[in-house]
Each structure stands twice: as structure tokens, then as C-alpha cells.
Tab-separated table of N, CA and C in Angstrom:
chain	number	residue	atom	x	y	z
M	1	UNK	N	47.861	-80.555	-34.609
M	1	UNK	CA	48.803	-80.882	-33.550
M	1	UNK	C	49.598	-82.123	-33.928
M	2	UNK	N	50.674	-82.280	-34.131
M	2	UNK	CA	51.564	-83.095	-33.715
M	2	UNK	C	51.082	-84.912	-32.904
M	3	UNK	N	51.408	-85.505	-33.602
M	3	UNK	CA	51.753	-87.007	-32.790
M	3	UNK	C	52.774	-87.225	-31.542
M	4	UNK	N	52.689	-87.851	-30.814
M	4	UNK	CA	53.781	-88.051	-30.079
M	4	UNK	C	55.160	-88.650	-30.773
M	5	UNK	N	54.814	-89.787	-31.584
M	5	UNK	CA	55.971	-89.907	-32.546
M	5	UNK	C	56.835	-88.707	-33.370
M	6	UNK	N	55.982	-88.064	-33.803
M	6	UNK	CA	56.804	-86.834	-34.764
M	6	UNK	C	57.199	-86.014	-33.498
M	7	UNK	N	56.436	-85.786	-32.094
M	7	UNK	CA	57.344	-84.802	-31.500
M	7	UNK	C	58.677	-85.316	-30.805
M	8	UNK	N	58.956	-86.790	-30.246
M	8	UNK	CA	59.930	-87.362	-30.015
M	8	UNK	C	60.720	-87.638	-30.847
M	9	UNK	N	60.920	-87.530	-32.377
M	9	UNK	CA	61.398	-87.850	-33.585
M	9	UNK	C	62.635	-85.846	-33.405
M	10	UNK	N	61.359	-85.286	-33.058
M	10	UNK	CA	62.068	-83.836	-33.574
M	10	UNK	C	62.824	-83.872	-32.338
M	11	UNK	N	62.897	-84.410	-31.185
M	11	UNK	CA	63.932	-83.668	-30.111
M	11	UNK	C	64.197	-84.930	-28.992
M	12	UNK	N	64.851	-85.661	-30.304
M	12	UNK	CA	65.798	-86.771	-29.687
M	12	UNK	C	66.550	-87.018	-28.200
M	13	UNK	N	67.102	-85.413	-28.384
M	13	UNK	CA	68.456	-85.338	-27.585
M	13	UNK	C	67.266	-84.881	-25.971
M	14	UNK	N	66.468	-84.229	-26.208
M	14	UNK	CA	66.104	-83.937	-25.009
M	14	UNK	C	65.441	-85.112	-24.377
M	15	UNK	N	64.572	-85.964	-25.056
M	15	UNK	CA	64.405	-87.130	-24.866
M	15	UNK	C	64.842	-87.835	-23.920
M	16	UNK	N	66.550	-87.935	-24.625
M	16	UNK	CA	67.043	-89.275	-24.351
M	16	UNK	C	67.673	-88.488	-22.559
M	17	UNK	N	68.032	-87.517	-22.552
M	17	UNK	CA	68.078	-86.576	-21.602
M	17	UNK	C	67.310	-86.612	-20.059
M	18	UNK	N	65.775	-86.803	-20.652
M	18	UNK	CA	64.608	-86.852	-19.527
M	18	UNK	C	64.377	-88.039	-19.231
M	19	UNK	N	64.635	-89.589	-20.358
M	19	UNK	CA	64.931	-90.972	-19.519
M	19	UNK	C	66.024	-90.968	-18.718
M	20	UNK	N	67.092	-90.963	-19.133
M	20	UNK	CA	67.792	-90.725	-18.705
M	20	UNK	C	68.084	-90.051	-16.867
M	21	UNK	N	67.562	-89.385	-16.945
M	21	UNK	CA	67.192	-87.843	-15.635
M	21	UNK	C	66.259	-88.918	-14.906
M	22	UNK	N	65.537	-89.782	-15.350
M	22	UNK	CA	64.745	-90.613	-15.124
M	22	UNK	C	62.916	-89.595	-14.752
M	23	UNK	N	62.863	-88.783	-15.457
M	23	UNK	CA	61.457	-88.078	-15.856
M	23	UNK	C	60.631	-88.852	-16.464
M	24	UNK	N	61.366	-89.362	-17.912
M	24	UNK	CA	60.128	-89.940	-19.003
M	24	UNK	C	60.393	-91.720	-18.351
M	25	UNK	N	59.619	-92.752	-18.722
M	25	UNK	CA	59.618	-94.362	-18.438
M	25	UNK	C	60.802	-94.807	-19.488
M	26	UNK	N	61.388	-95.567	-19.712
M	26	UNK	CA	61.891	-96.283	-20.605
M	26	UNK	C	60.320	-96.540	-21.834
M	27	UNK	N	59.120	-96.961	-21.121
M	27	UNK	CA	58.489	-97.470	-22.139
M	27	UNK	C	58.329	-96.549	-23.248
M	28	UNK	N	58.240	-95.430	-23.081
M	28	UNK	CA	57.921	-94.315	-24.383
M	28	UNK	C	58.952	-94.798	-25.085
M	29	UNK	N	60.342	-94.797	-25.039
M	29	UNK	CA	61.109	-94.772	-25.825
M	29	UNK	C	60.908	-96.576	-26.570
M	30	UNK	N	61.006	-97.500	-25.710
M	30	UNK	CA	60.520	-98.449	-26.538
M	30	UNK	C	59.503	-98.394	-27.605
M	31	UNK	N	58.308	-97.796	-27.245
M	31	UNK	CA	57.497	-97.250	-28.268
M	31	UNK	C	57.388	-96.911	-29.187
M	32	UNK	N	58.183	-96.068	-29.183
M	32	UNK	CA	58.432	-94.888	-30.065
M	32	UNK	C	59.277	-95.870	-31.280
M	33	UNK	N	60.767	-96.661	-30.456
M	33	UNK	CA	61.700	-97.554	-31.612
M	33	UNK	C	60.517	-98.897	-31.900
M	34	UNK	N	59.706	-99.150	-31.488
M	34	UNK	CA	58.500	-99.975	-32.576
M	34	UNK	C	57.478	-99.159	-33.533
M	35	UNK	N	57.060	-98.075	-33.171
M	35	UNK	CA	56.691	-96.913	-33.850
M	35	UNK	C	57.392	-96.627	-35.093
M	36	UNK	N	58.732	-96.365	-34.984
M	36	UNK	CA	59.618	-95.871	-35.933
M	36	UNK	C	59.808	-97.458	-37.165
M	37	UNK	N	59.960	-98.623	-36.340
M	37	UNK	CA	60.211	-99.816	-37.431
M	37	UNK	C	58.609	-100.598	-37.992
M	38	UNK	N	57.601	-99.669	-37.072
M	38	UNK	CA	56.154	-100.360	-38.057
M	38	UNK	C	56.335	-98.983	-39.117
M	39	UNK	N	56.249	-97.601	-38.847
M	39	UNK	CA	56.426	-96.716	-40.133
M	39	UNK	C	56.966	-97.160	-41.071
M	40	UNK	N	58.389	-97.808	-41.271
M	40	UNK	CA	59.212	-98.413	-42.001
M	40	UNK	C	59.009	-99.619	-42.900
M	41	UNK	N	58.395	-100.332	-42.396
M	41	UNK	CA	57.670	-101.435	-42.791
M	41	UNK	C	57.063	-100.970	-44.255
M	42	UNK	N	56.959	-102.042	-45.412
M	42	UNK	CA	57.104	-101.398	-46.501
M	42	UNK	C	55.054	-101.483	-46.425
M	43	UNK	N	54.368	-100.432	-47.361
M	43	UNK	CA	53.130	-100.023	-46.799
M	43	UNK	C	52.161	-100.521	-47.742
M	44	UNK	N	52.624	-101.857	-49.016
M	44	UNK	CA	51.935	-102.827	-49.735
M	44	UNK	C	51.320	-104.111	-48.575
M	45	UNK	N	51.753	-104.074	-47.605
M	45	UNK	CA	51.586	-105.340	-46.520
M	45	UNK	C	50.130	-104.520	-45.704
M	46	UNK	N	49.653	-105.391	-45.858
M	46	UNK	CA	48.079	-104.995	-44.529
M	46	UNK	C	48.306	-104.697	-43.152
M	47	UNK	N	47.792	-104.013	-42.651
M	47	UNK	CA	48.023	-103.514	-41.437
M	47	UNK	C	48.626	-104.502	-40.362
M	48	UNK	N	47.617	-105.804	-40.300
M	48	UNK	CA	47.572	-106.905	-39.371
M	48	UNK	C	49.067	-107.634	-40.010
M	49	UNK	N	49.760	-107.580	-41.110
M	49	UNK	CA	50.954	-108.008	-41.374
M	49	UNK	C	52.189	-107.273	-40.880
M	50	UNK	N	51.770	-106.064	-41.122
M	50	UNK	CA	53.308	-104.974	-40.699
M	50	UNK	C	52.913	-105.386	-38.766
M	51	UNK	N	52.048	-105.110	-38.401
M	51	UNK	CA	51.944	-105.701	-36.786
M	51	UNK	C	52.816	-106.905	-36.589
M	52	UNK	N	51.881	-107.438	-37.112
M	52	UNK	CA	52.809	-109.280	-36.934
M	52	UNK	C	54.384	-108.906	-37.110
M	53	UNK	N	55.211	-108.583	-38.496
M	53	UNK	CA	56.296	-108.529	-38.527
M	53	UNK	C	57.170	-107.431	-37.365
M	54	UNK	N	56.263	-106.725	-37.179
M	54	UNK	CA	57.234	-105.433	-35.914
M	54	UNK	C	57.112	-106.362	-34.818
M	55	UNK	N	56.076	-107.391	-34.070
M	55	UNK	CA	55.514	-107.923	-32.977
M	55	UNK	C	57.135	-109.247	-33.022
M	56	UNK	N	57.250	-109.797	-34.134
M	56	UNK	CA	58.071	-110.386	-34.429
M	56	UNK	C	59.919	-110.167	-34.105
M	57	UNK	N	59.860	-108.611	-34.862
M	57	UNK	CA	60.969	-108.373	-34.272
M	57	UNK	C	61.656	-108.004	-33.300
M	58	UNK	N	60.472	-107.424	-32.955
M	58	UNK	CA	60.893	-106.994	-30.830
M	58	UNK	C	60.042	-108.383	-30.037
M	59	UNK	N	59.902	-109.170	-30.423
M	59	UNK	CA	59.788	-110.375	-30.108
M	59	UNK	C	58.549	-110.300	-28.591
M	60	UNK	N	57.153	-109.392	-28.987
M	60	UNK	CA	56.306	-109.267	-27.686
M	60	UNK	C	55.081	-109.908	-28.655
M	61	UNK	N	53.780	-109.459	-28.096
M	61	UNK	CA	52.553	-109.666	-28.515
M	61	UNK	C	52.138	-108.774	-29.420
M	62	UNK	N	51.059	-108.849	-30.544
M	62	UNK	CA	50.634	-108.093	-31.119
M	62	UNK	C	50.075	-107.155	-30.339
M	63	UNK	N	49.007	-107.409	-29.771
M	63	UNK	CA	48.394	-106.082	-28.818
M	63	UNK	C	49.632	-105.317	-28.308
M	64	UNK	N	50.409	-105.546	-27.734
M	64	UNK	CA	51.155	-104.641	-27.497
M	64	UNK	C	52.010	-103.742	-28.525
M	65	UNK	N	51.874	-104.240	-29.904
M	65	UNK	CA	52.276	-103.459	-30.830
M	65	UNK	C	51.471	-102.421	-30.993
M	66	UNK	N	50.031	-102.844	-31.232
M	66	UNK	CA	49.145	-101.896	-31.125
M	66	UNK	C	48.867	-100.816	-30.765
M	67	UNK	N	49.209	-101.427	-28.760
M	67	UNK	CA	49.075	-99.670	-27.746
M	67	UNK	C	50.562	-99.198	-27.943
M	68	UNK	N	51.169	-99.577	-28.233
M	68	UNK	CA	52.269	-98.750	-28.974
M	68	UNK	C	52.193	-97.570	-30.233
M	69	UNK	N	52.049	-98.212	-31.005
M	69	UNK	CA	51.273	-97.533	-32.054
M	69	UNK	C	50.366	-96.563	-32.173
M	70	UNK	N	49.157	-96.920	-31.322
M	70	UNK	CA	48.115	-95.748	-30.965
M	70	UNK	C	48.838	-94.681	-29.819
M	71	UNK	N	49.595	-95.210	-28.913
M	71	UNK	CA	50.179	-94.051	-27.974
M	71	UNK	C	50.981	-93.247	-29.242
M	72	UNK	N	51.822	-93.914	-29.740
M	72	UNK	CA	52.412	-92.771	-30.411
M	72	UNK	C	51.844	-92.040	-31.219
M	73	UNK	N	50.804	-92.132	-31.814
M	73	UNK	CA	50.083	-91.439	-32.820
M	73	UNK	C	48.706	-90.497	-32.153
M	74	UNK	N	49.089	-90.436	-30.870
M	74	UNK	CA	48.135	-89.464	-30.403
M	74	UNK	C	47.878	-88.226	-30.566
């Protein structure tokens, strides 16, 4: 089965559609764009580093990078 990341990855448009419609929270989609820039993160850096640097750039807490992360990869 599928992650939540890879299934929001495949159907963008409906997505942005059902926030929008106001169905899905805004937070998934935040999620999902910290999801998408810890994947990115180059994958020589330790786990607890690519955190720090994503936590950094959306400027929240690590833990919250975290349940980000694990929601999307459910």
C-alpha cells in the first residue's frame, strides 16, 4: 500500500481541490511540503540532521517535523 506522501504526490490537483472545498485541513498539505523538502534533503546527512535542517526551514520544532514525517509515511 501506498504512503500518504506518494498518494498526495500522485493527485495534486484533487488535493489542492478538497483544501480548498475545505474537506482536507490545510495541515496535510503543510505536511506533505515538509515531507517533500526532508525527501530532498541530500541522504549522506543523519536523520536527526535532515530534521534539524527541514525544522529550520519552515522555521517550527523538530517534533513537529517528525509527526509530519511519520503521518506522511503511513
Amino acid at each position: 500500500m501506498e504512503c500518504v506522501g506518494e498518494l498526495i504526490n500522485k493527485n495534486k490537483g484533487v488535493f489542492k481541490r478538497m483544501v480548498r472545498g475545505g474537506l482536507i485541513s490545510c495541515s496535510v498539505v503543510n505536511h506533505y511540503e515538509m515531507y517533500k523538502f526532508y525527501k530532498g534533503v541530500d541522504n549522506s546527512l543523519s536523520k536527526m540532521e535532515k530534521y534539524q535542517l527541514t525544522a529550520e526551514e519552515f522555521r517550527v520544532d523538530i517534533k513537529t517535523i517528525i509527526r509530519a514525517i511519520k503521518k506522511m509515511e503511513r
